[in-house]
Structures are given as C-alpha cells and as structure tokens.
Tab-separated table of C-alpha atoms and ligand atoms in Angstrom:
chain	number	residue	atom	x	y	z
A	127	MET	CA	134.438	12.975	101.379
A	128	PRO	CA	133.150	16.110	99.632
A	129	GLN	CA	135.673	17.697	97.291
A	130	PRO	CA	136.999	21.060	98.572
A	131	PHE	CA	135.741	24.064	96.642
A	132	LEU	CA	138.933	25.108	94.819
A	133	SER	CA	142.168	25.029	96.775
A	134	PRO	CA	144.927	27.534	97.491
A	135	ASP	CA	147.503	24.833	96.663
A	136	ALA	CA	146.218	24.620	93.122
A	137	HIS	CA	144.532	27.923	92.379
A	138	LEU	CA	146.623	30.675	93.929
A	139	ASN	CA	149.078	32.609	91.827
A	140	LEU	CA	152.470	31.010	92.461
A	141	GLN	CA	154.032	34.357	93.292
A	142	VAL	CA	151.563	34.855	96.132
A	143	ARG	CA	151.272	31.308	97.406
A	144	GLY	CA	152.513	30.978	100.970
A	145	LEU	CA	153.190	34.693	101.416
A	146	PRO	CA	152.127	35.946	104.861
A	147	ILE	CA	150.647	39.345	105.718
A	148	SER	CA	153.376	41.980	105.907
A	149	ALA	CA	155.206	41.782	109.255
A	150	THR	CA	154.528	45.427	110.192
A	151	LEU	CA	150.777	45.048	109.757
A	152	ALA	CA	150.679	41.556	111.286
A	153	ILE	CA	152.327	42.751	114.522
A	154	ASN	CA	149.890	45.656	114.689
A	155	GLU	CA	146.901	43.339	114.410
A	156	GLN	CA	148.419	40.950	116.934
A	157	CYS	CA	148.779	43.890	119.352
A	158	ASP	CA	145.116	44.830	118.747
A	159	ARG	CA	144.088	41.295	119.703
A	160	LEU	CA	146.229	41.309	122.847
A	161	VAL	CA	144.817	44.679	123.897
A	162	ALA	CA	141.261	43.410	123.286
A	163	ALA	CA	142.086	40.417	125.491
A	164	GLY	CA	143.074	42.820	128.262
A	165	ARG	CA	146.852	42.246	128.057
A	166	PRO	CA	149.181	45.194	128.655
A	167	VAL	CA	151.011	45.820	125.394
A	168	TYR	CA	153.895	48.097	124.425
A	169	ARG	CA	153.385	48.799	120.740
A	170	LEU	CA	156.879	49.094	119.318
A	171	GLY	CA	156.100	46.954	116.269
A	172	LEU	CA	154.394	49.064	113.610
A	173	GLY	CA	156.297	52.179	112.584
A	174	GLN	CA	153.501	54.703	112.910
A	175	SER	CA	154.192	58.354	113.733
A	176	PRO	CA	153.183	59.201	117.323
A	177	PHE	CA	152.415	62.797	116.329
A	178	PRO	CA	149.060	64.189	115.168
A	179	VAL	CA	148.590	65.573	111.677
A	180	PRO	CA	149.431	69.331	111.938
A	181	LEU	CA	146.321	71.421	112.533
A	182	PRO	CA	146.472	73.515	109.333
A	183	VAL	CA	146.547	70.295	107.314
A	184	VAL	CA	143.601	68.842	109.244
A	185	GLU	CA	141.679	72.094	108.685
A	186	GLU	CA	142.373	71.859	104.975
A	187	LEU	CA	141.072	68.297	104.906
A	188	LYS	CA	137.868	69.389	106.648
A	189	ALA	CA	137.414	72.226	104.174
A	190	ASN	CA	137.756	69.744	101.317
A	191	ALA	CA	135.600	66.898	102.568
A	192	HIS	CA	133.126	67.720	99.799
A	193	GLN	CA	135.641	67.063	97.008
A	194	LYS	CA	134.117	64.056	95.336
A	195	SER	CA	135.380	63.921	91.785
A	196	TYR	CA	137.934	61.536	90.428
A	197	LEU	CA	141.162	63.482	90.113
A	198	PRO	CA	143.760	63.121	87.340
A	199	VAL	CA	145.631	59.813	87.432
A	200	ARG	CA	149.023	61.457	88.013
A	201	GLY	CA	147.636	63.639	90.801
A	202	LEU	CA	145.948	66.968	91.439
A	203	GLN	CA	147.831	69.613	89.473
A	204	ALA	CA	148.117	71.964	92.471
A	205	LEU	CA	149.565	69.120	94.535
A	206	ARG	CA	152.091	68.138	91.870
A	207	ALA	CA	153.165	71.779	91.726
A	208	ALA	CA	153.394	72.003	95.543
A	209	VAL	CA	155.498	68.814	95.691
A	210	ALA	CA	157.835	70.085	92.963
A	211	ASP	CA	158.155	73.375	94.791
A	212	TYR	CA	158.857	71.562	98.070
A	213	TYR	CA	161.815	69.661	96.568
A	214	ASN	CA	163.142	72.748	94.841
A	215	ARG	CA	162.943	74.692	98.098
A	216	THR	CA	164.410	72.013	100.376
A	217	GLN	CA	166.832	70.209	98.038
A	218	GLU	CA	167.648	72.893	95.476
A	219	LEU	CA	166.532	70.622	92.643
A	220	ALA	CA	164.809	71.673	89.429
A	221	VAL	CA	161.677	69.539	89.660
A	222	ARG	CA	158.691	70.423	87.459
A	223	ALA	CA	155.092	69.653	88.385
A	224	GLU	CA	154.957	67.162	85.507
A	225	ASP	CA	157.799	65.150	87.087
A	226	VAL	CA	155.599	64.280	90.068
A	227	LEU	CA	153.389	61.234	90.433
A	228	VAL	CA	150.927	61.028	93.343
A	229	GLY	CA	149.641	57.723	94.683
A	230	PRO	CA	147.741	56.143	97.593
A	231	GLY	CA	150.924	55.713	99.669
A	232	SER	CA	154.500	55.439	98.421
A	233	LYS	CA	154.223	51.687	99.045
A	234	GLU	CA	151.733	51.347	96.178
A	235	LEU	CA	153.938	53.447	93.921
A	236	MET	CA	156.935	51.217	94.699
A	237	PHE	CA	154.919	48.155	93.827
A	238	ILE	CA	153.903	49.627	90.486
A	239	LEU	CA	157.481	50.732	89.766
A	240	LEU	CA	158.730	47.184	90.329
A	241	MET	CA	155.971	45.930	88.076
A	242	VAL	CA	156.681	48.247	85.139
A	243	TYR	CA	160.498	48.261	85.248
A	244	TYR	CA	161.996	45.098	83.871
A	245	GLY	CA	165.020	44.716	86.104
A	246	ASP	CA	166.271	43.128	89.326
A	247	LEU	CA	165.773	44.655	92.742
A	248	VAL	CA	168.934	45.349	94.719
A	249	ILE	CA	168.594	46.239	98.412
A	250	PRO	CA	170.928	46.496	101.384
A	251	THR	CA	170.413	44.184	104.310
A	252	PRO	CA	168.632	45.163	106.499
A	253	SER	CA	165.858	46.854	104.511
A	254	TRP	CA	162.203	47.661	105.101
A	255	VAL	CA	159.925	44.617	105.171
A	256	SER	CA	157.980	45.200	101.949
A	257	TYR	CA	160.577	45.833	99.227
A	258	ALA	CA	161.493	42.167	98.749
A	259	PRO	CA	157.950	40.696	98.940
A	260	GLN	CA	156.724	43.294	96.419
A	261	ALA	CA	159.469	42.270	93.998
A	262	HIS	CA	158.655	38.628	94.595
A	263	ILE	CA	154.959	39.196	93.859
A	264	VAL	CA	155.723	40.791	90.489
A	265	GLY	CA	158.348	38.170	89.661
A	266	ARG	CA	161.539	40.205	89.991
A	267	GLN	CA	164.785	38.785	91.302
A	268	VAL	CA	165.948	40.211	94.615
A	269	HIS	CA	169.593	40.682	95.583
A	270	TRP	CA	170.565	41.604	99.122
A	271	LEU	CA	173.817	43.492	99.580
A	272	PRO	CA	175.934	43.461	102.743
A	273	THR	CA	176.220	46.608	104.860
A	274	THR	CA	178.814	47.977	107.285
A	275	PRO	CA	178.867	46.138	110.639
A	276	ASN	CA	178.131	49.052	112.944
A	277	GLN	CA	175.956	51.405	110.933
A	278	TRP	CA	174.215	49.097	108.459
A	279	LEU	CA	175.188	51.321	105.533
A	280	LEU	CA	175.660	50.231	101.932
A	281	THR	CA	179.175	51.038	100.753
A	282	PRO	CA	180.046	52.162	97.208
A	283	ASP	CA	182.467	49.273	97.145
A	284	ALA	CA	179.814	46.639	97.913
A	285	LEU	CA	177.534	48.140	95.265
A	286	ASP	CA	180.314	48.294	92.701
A	287	ARG	CA	181.467	44.737	93.387
A	288	PHE	CA	177.929	43.500	92.848
A	289	CYS	CA	177.235	45.467	89.646
A	290	ARG	CA	180.630	44.680	88.108
A	291	LYS	CA	179.645	41.025	87.710
A	292	ASP	CA	177.067	41.949	85.085
A	293	PRO	CA	177.572	45.649	84.343
A	294	THR	CA	174.733	46.267	81.883
A	295	ARG	CA	171.991	44.340	83.641
A	296	PRO	CA	168.952	46.548	84.403
A	297	ARG	CA	168.553	47.070	88.120
A	298	ILE	CA	166.617	49.117	90.644
A	299	VAL	CA	168.548	49.913	93.811
A	300	ILE	CA	166.569	51.153	96.803
A	301	LEU	CA	168.348	53.383	99.254
A	302	ASN	CA	166.391	54.450	102.337
A	303	TYR	CA	167.688	57.150	104.695
A	304	PRO	CA	167.135	58.005	107.468
A	305	ASN	CA	166.724	54.289	107.530
A	306	ASN	CA	163.970	51.934	108.470
A	307	PRO	CA	164.849	49.713	110.413
A	308	THR	CA	168.164	51.159	111.681
A	309	GLY	CA	167.668	54.924	112.157
A	310	CYS	CA	171.056	55.465	110.468
A	311	SER	CA	171.750	57.761	107.527
A	312	TYR	CA	174.392	58.620	104.925
A	313	SER	CA	176.695	61.639	104.958
A	314	ALA	CA	176.932	63.910	101.908
A	315	GLU	CA	180.264	62.275	100.971
A	316	GLN	CA	178.796	58.787	101.251
A	317	LEU	CA	175.852	59.763	99.055
A	318	GLN	CA	178.193	61.302	96.522
A	319	THR	CA	180.364	58.190	96.207
A	320	LEU	CA	177.313	55.930	95.989
A	321	ALA	CA	175.983	58.225	93.259
A	322	GLU	CA	179.193	57.746	91.269
A	323	VAL	CA	178.704	53.970	91.271
A	324	ALA	CA	175.040	54.350	90.333
A	325	ARG	CA	176.046	56.546	87.404
A	326	ARG	CA	178.742	54.095	86.265
A	327	TYR	CA	176.166	51.295	85.942
A	328	ARG	CA	173.178	53.469	84.943
A	329	LEU	CA	171.177	52.185	87.882
A	330	VAL	CA	167.645	53.299	88.554
A	331	LEU	CA	168.001	54.572	92.098
A	332	LEU	CA	164.834	54.677	94.129
A	333	SER	CA	165.676	57.002	96.986
A	334	ASP	CA	163.169	56.307	99.738
A	335	GLU	CA	163.203	59.560	101.702
A	336	ILE	CA	159.960	59.078	103.575
A	337	TYR	CA	161.804	59.871	106.861
A	338	GLY	CA	163.803	62.772	105.368
A	339	GLU	CA	161.968	65.501	107.287
A	340	LEU	CA	162.616	63.560	110.494
A	341	SER	CA	166.378	63.789	110.071
A	342	PHE	CA	167.422	65.024	113.521
A	343	THR	CA	169.565	67.843	112.141
A	344	GLY	CA	166.668	69.107	110.023
A	345	ARG	CA	169.047	69.114	107.055
A	346	HIS	CA	168.186	66.026	105.061
A	347	LEU	CA	170.129	65.736	101.824
A	348	SER	CA	168.830	63.794	98.818
A	349	ILE	CA	171.108	61.659	96.666
A	350	ALA	CA	169.236	63.229	93.733
A	351	ARG	CA	171.617	66.173	94.248
A	352	PHE	CA	174.465	63.935	93.085
A	353	TYR	CA	172.704	61.594	90.645
A	354	PRO	CA	169.816	63.648	89.286
A	355	GLU	CA	169.473	61.748	86.005
A	356	GLY	CA	168.832	58.333	87.613
A	357	THR	CA	167.177	59.061	90.958
A	358	ILE	CA	163.479	58.737	91.712
A	359	ILE	CA	162.667	60.325	95.073
A	360	SER	CA	159.987	58.604	97.087
A	361	GLY	CA	158.156	60.560	99.779
A	362	GLY	CA	154.739	61.146	101.296
A	363	LEU	CA	152.743	62.276	104.297
A	364	SER	CA	152.933	59.120	106.402
A	365	LYS	CA	155.902	59.854	108.623
A	366	TRP	CA	156.724	63.557	108.917
A	367	CYS	CA	153.074	64.600	108.735
A	368	GLY	CA	151.789	61.863	111.034
A	369	ALA	CA	149.316	60.743	108.372
A	370	GLY	CA	150.094	57.087	107.609
A	371	GLY	CA	146.420	56.212	107.447
A	372	TRP	CA	145.697	58.964	104.940
A	373	ARG	CA	147.663	56.988	102.358
A	374	LEU	CA	149.355	59.638	100.274
A	375	GLY	CA	152.713	59.084	98.601
A	376	THR	CA	154.719	60.871	95.937
A	377	PHE	CA	157.399	59.930	93.422
A	378	VAL	CA	159.553	62.559	91.739
A	379	PHE	CA	161.197	61.530	88.466
A	380	PRO	CA	164.085	63.012	86.543
A	381	GLU	CA	163.097	64.087	83.036
A	382	SER	CA	165.216	61.236	81.662
A	383	LEU	CA	162.926	58.693	83.372
A	384	GLY	CA	159.666	60.340	82.303
A	385	TRP	CA	158.806	57.176	80.361
A	386	LEU	CA	158.715	55.276	83.669
A	387	LEU	CA	156.318	57.828	85.122
A	388	GLU	CA	154.105	57.417	82.063
A	389	ALA	CA	154.115	53.612	82.327
A	390	MET	CA	153.286	53.824	86.007
A	391	ALA	CA	150.440	56.241	85.273
A	392	THR	CA	149.017	53.712	82.816
A	393	VAL	CA	149.036	50.977	85.461
A	394	ALA	CA	147.609	53.428	87.993
A	395	SER	CA	144.790	54.283	85.611
A	396	GLU	CA	143.940	50.595	85.319
A	397	SER	CA	144.228	49.878	89.022
A	398	PHE	CA	143.754	52.565	91.711
A	399	THR	CA	142.442	55.224	89.247
A	400	SER	CA	143.488	58.222	91.328
A	401	THR	CA	144.311	59.081	94.914
A	402	SER	CA	141.573	60.187	97.342
A	403	ALA	CA	140.506	63.721	96.398
A	404	PRO	CA	140.104	65.351	99.863
A	405	ILE	CA	143.461	63.932	100.961
A	406	GLN	CA	145.181	65.419	97.909
A	407	TYR	CA	143.730	68.866	98.577
A	408	ALA	CA	144.907	68.674	102.188
A	409	ALA	CA	148.345	67.485	101.056
A	410	VAL	CA	148.819	70.717	99.087
A	411	ARG	CA	148.749	72.544	102.412
A	412	ALA	CA	151.259	70.098	103.940
A	413	PHE	CA	153.782	70.440	101.110
A	414	ARG	CA	153.486	74.225	101.043
A	415	GLY	CA	154.828	74.226	104.594
A	416	GLY	CA	155.177	77.520	106.445
A	417	LEU	CA	155.894	78.532	110.009
A	418	ARG	CA	153.360	76.357	111.829
A	419	ILE	CA	154.500	73.226	110.036
A	420	GLU	CA	158.170	74.114	110.516
A	421	ARG	CA	157.563	74.491	114.218
A	422	TYR	CA	155.752	71.147	114.408
A	423	LEU	CA	158.646	69.482	112.589
A	424	TRP	CA	161.260	71.145	114.764
A	425	GLN	CA	159.586	69.884	117.941
A	426	SER	CA	158.970	66.419	116.468
A	427	ARG	CA	162.670	66.040	115.677
A	428	ARG	CA	163.672	67.366	119.057
A	429	ILE	CA	161.495	64.818	120.877
A	430	LEU	CA	162.514	61.903	118.663
A	431	ARG	CA	166.212	62.726	118.940
A	432	THR	CA	166.101	62.988	122.739
A	433	LEU	CA	164.085	59.797	123.069
A	434	GLY	CA	166.125	57.818	120.515
A	435	GLU	CA	169.393	58.763	122.211
A	436	GLU	CA	168.107	57.862	125.683
A	437	LEU	CA	166.744	54.501	124.552
A	438	ARG	CA	170.010	53.714	122.819
A	439	ARG	CA	171.890	54.595	126.013
A	440	ARG	CA	169.729	52.189	128.039
A	441	LEU	CA	170.067	49.379	125.496
A	442	GLN	CA	173.823	49.811	125.386
A	443	ALA	CA	174.024	49.847	129.180
A	444	ALA	CA	172.222	46.493	129.076
A	445	GLY	CA	174.962	45.108	126.837
A	446	LEU	CA	173.323	45.356	123.405
A	447	THR	CA	175.008	46.826	120.355
A	448	VAL	CA	173.020	49.720	118.849
A	449	ALA	CA	173.973	52.249	116.186
A	450	PRO	CA	173.272	55.890	117.086
A	451	PRO	CA	170.091	57.035	115.343
A	452	SER	CA	170.237	60.091	113.116
A	453	GLY	CA	166.584	60.352	112.135
A	454	GLY	CA	163.159	58.741	112.048
A	455	PHE	CA	161.917	56.606	114.939
A	456	TYR	CA	163.713	53.280	114.802
A	457	LEU	CA	166.561	51.546	116.592
A	458	PHE	CA	168.024	48.238	115.481
A	459	PRO	CA	169.724	46.664	118.499
A	460	ASP	CA	171.737	43.473	118.334
A	461	ALA	CA	171.620	41.203	121.381
A	462	SER	CA	174.445	38.894	120.271
A	463	PRO	CA	176.689	39.950	123.164
A	464	LEU	CA	174.076	38.182	125.354
A	465	ARG	CA	173.825	35.126	123.113
A	466	GLU	CA	175.082	32.551	125.609
A	467	GLN	CA	172.785	33.537	128.431
A	468	LEU	CA	169.820	33.703	126.040
A	469	ALA	CA	170.572	30.276	124.551
A	470	VAL	CA	170.094	28.750	128.024
A	471	ARG	CA	166.481	29.975	127.741
A	472	ASN	CA	166.110	28.591	124.213
A	473	ILE	CA	166.334	32.018	122.639
A	474	VAL	CA	168.603	31.363	119.708
A	475	ASP	CA	167.317	33.573	116.884
A	476	SER	CA	165.522	36.867	116.321
A	477	GLU	CA	162.104	35.200	115.874
A	478	SER	CA	162.241	33.346	119.194
A	479	LEU	CA	163.583	36.470	120.874
A	480	CYS	CA	160.682	38.653	119.741
A	481	GLN	CA	157.996	36.026	120.302
A	482	GLN	CA	159.187	35.231	123.819
A	483	LEU	CA	159.660	38.901	124.666
A	484	LEU	CA	156.072	39.697	123.672
A	485	GLU	CA	154.700	36.708	125.513
A	486	ASP	CA	156.591	37.454	128.738
A	487	THR	CA	156.592	41.246	128.884
A	488	GLY	CA	154.011	42.614	126.425
A	489	VAL	CA	156.753	44.433	124.473
A	490	ALA	CA	156.124	44.053	120.719
A	491	ILE	CA	159.108	44.512	118.396
A	492	LEU	CA	159.999	43.009	115.032
A	493	PRO	CA	162.739	40.416	114.447
A	494	GLY	CA	165.723	41.240	112.243
A	495	THR	CA	164.820	38.382	109.946
A	496	VAL	CA	161.808	40.227	108.473
A	497	PHE	CA	164.253	42.948	107.379
A	498	GLY	CA	166.416	40.420	105.559
A	499	ARG	CA	168.916	39.632	108.324
A	500	PRO	CA	170.053	36.033	108.851
A	501	PRO	CA	167.562	34.210	111.117
A	502	GLU	CA	170.149	33.162	113.712
A	503	GLU	CA	171.160	36.768	114.311
A	504	LEU	CA	169.748	38.424	117.453
A	505	THR	CA	168.770	41.740	115.878
A	506	ALA	CA	165.360	43.397	116.156
A	507	ARG	CA	163.674	46.666	115.289
A	508	ILE	CA	162.271	48.941	117.950
A	509	ALA	CA	159.817	51.566	116.683
A	510	TYR	CA	159.892	54.131	119.506
A	511	VAL	CA	156.443	55.459	118.862
A	512	ASP	CA	154.282	54.295	121.763
A	513	PHE	CA	153.618	57.623	123.438
A	514	ASP	CA	151.077	60.416	123.083
A	515	GLY	CA	152.681	62.666	120.481
A	516	SER	CA	150.103	65.477	120.886
A	517	ARG	CA	150.844	65.887	124.578
A	518	ALA	CA	154.582	65.546	124.043
A	519	LEU	CA	154.501	68.282	121.378
A	520	ALA	CA	152.510	70.620	123.618
A	521	ALA	CA	154.918	69.996	126.513
A	522	ALA	CA	157.987	70.528	124.311
A	523	GLU	CA	156.611	73.965	123.385
A	524	GLN	CA	156.994	74.919	127.067
A	525	VAL	CA	160.707	74.058	127.133
A	526	ALA	CA	163.059	76.831	125.978
A	527	ALA	CA	164.273	76.208	122.446
A	528	ASP	CA	167.917	76.232	123.481
A	529	ALA	CA	167.415	73.839	126.423
A	530	GLU	CA	167.632	70.054	126.327
A	531	LEU	CA	164.342	68.219	126.840
A	532	GLY	CA	166.078	65.952	129.345
A	533	GLY	CA	165.186	62.932	131.455
A	534	ASP	CA	162.234	64.442	133.316
A	535	PHE	CA	160.567	65.349	130.058
A	536	LEU	CA	160.944	61.804	128.776
A	537	GLU	CA	159.704	60.270	132.050
A	538	THR	CA	156.595	62.450	131.956
A	539	TRP	CA	155.705	62.427	128.272
A	540	CYS	CA	157.325	59.309	126.814
A	541	GLY	CA	157.296	57.217	129.980
A	542	LYS	CA	155.741	54.193	128.324
A	543	MET	CA	158.653	53.982	125.894
A	544	LEU	CA	161.199	54.094	128.718
A	545	THR	CA	159.284	51.405	130.604
A	546	ALA	CA	159.059	49.221	127.499
A	547	VAL	CA	162.797	49.348	126.871
A	548	ASP	CA	163.593	48.790	130.560
A	549	ARG	CA	161.300	45.769	130.578
A	550	MET	CA	163.039	44.458	127.498
A	551	CYS	CA	166.494	44.945	129.025
A	552	ASN	CA	165.522	43.328	132.329
A	553	TRP	CA	163.957	40.431	130.498
A	554	LEU	CA	167.064	39.934	128.381
A	555	HIS	CA	168.993	39.607	131.618
A	556	GLY	CA	166.604	36.962	132.852
A	557	ALA	CA	164.432	38.915	135.290
A	558	ALA	CA	161.750	36.661	136.768
A	559	MET	CA	159.044	36.214	134.198
A	560	THR	CA	155.884	36.163	136.238
A	561	LYS	CA	153.270	38.350	134.653
A	562	GLY	CA	152.638	41.503	136.637
A	563	ASN	CA	156.205	41.522	137.990
A	564	PRO	CA	156.937	45.246	137.998
A	565	SER	CA	160.646	44.584	137.405
A	566	ILE	CA	159.983	43.397	133.861
B	825	LIG	N1	156.521	51.785	107.308
B	825	LIG	C1	155.968	51.362	108.546
B	825	LIG	C2	156.833	50.306	109.189
B	825	LIG	O1	157.836	49.908	108.679
B	825	LIG	C3	154.536	50.880	108.466
B	825	LIG	C4	153.825	50.918	107.182
B	825	LIG	C5	153.880	49.645	106.386
B	825	LIG	O2	154.758	48.790	106.623
B	825	LIG	O3	153.070	49.535	105.503
B	825	LIG	O4	156.488	49.841	110.249
C-alpha cells in the first residue's frame, strides 16, 4: 500500500480540522448544482440582497475601473471621511475619518478583530452562522446566551447574569440588529439598558448593523448612541447597497479603542493589504447618499416590509410560530407546533426538516442549528430574497407613495417567494410529495 501524501488527520491545524464550509455559502453552491441539474429551486438559503446596486454607485465604479494602485491599509481617505460623515449624519455621532477601518467585507474585519482581541466571544442564540466558527478558528472561547422566546432578543438581565460570574474577564459581545436570522430588532429602551450592562463590565461591543439601512421604519438606531466608548459599529455595502459580491465592509471605532484599530491594521497589512481600489472609490458615492439613493432605500424597505409581513402571515396561518420582522430580509419560523405530525414522517430536527424540504419541494432554507439553536428544535431561516429586485423596484415606483403595495404587487413581482412559502407550508402539512405536484 503506498503511503498517503500527508494527511488532513495529521497535518491540518487543529482549529480548522473538521470544519465545514460556511452554511450560507454551502447552501448557495448546493442550489447552483441543483439548478445545473435542471431541478426547480427556490433560493431562500443565502442571504443576498435581491436589489441591484444603485445606478449612481455603479456609474462611479465604472468611472474608477482604472484605479490600480494599492490603497492605504486602513482605507481610502475619502472613503473613511464619507463613512464618518454618514454615521454623523444618520446617528448623530462624532466619528472622525481616522476612526474608520475599511476591509474586504465586514466578515473579514470581524475575523481580524477576534484574532487581535484577547477575550471570549459572547453571542445570543440564534446568531449569524460565521461568528462562532471564526472565534473557533482563532482559538477563542464562545459563549451562547439565551434570548427571549418570541423575539429572540438578548435581555440586559441575561447579559448581566453571564458577566457577573467573572466580571473583569475580557469579552467581545456581538449584537446584530435588524437581526440575521430573525428579522427582529431592539427598541431604543432595550438598547439603552443593554448599553448600561456593557458599560458596567467594560465589554467590547461589536454592533453588527449591516442591515441597519433596511430597518423598515427607516430610523435605525445604533447602540453606539448609548455606549459610545465601547462600541465598534460594523457595516458595509453588502445588504443595503445590494453589493455583497463587491466585498466592502467598514468598522467604526471609538477613540478609546483606537489601539484595536491599529492592531487590526497591522494584521490587515500582513494579510489582505488593502481593499479593492475601484470598489472603494465607488463606495464613497454610496456613503455620500443623496436623493437617488434615499429613494432606492425607501422602495427597498417598502417592498421588504410588505413581503416579510405577508410571508409571516402565511406561515402563521399554517401553524408555525414566527416573530414579526422589523428589518432586513429574514424570517425565523418555528415548526414545533407541528412536531407530532412531522415526527410521523421522520422529521425530528431542523436538519432533517430542511434537507427533506429541499429534496421534496426545491425550497432551500437553513436549519436553526447552524445559527446555534439546539438541533432538536424545528426552527429555520428563510431569506426572502428570491425575486427580481430590479423589476420590483421599478414597479414600486409606479405605486403612489402613500398606498400599500398589496397582494397583487407581491403576486406579480415577488410571486416566486409566495410560491416557495406556500410549497413549504403545504409540505409541512403532508401534501403529496410527488415531484411536479403543483400543490407543493
Ligand atoms: N450574510 C449572508 C447570510 O447570512 C451571506 C454572506 C455570508 O454568510 O458570508 O446569508
């Protein structure tokens, strides 16, 4: 027998050994394969904005395609200034350009933050799929905190009870709102009381506000307003600007945590060097905003709110428990009220639910377990993004601003999403599972 040429069991870094590809990207690639095989697929797995990048931002990218130089590690100065100005304008903060760090996606910046800060990671359950694996890769301990039963929100009490056990231990807490995977958010009072706990224990608070501009009210509030000295705001172009594939993220630091920014810049300089130059020039235009971008955002929120509410209504009518969404494009239904009838079909946990659902109906969603929920729970994340956002935006422009978009609008422009959720609901209730059956 020839000896194998090195082996993953012996030669892979222990922190990486056995780790799978991130669930969001794995489901996307699985959908690609199913589509290539000619299967009808409803792509509710990856959380990718359905909307196009706003035209003025695309034009700016075109005009800057020739930009070929390496840019400063911390980011293009004009972009850092535009980001600072954006937060000062929208959140009434006092951010300076030098408080901003630009990176190739906020995900990369989070990874580097976890690497440079020597403390535990504390996250509510459920949380986005990558926080915990990133911490694991860099050897940090992860603590999951319980959330409220109906809204999946972290309470000041739960945070305080956890920190009290070891009050001076260094910790990073990640708070994400509007939330991925639940679509829920915190009120100003809730943010304020959480901020008081964070201050008591001198926590580094990473406030992941990547969906902030997609808050349905259009009035997203940052916890940095209440805990400026310890909050790092994470943002970027991926969600509100429809530019996930452009890979541009930003971190905004309080002056008191400037040393963390500096340490991250050092790691950046030894790893990704700097963020893509043309993308940074285009991002200046995005962060400067203006009427055309405001209008794009207003219509995006209007469509997402109408669609999210309608999908929630249908899921609830089918007997699932679902929190009302207040921003972004996710719902996090719980099918436990149907547990007994699902168990008869051997569907006993969120993994088997999602696998079987995809196999039988072509609807791809992600199981609650990848967001840190207990495996036996019947929760899952729906990303309601499988529709043509360009056409939906153009159609929404034709509907009077003070009118509701309504059912006809959704049927015409987001019909695939309605079909996907109806198929899911019918399937949960045991509709015949022959492929091509129009009832599922
Ligand atoms: N944030 C998106 C999601 O949760 C996709 C991007 C990613 O996970 O890297 O689906």
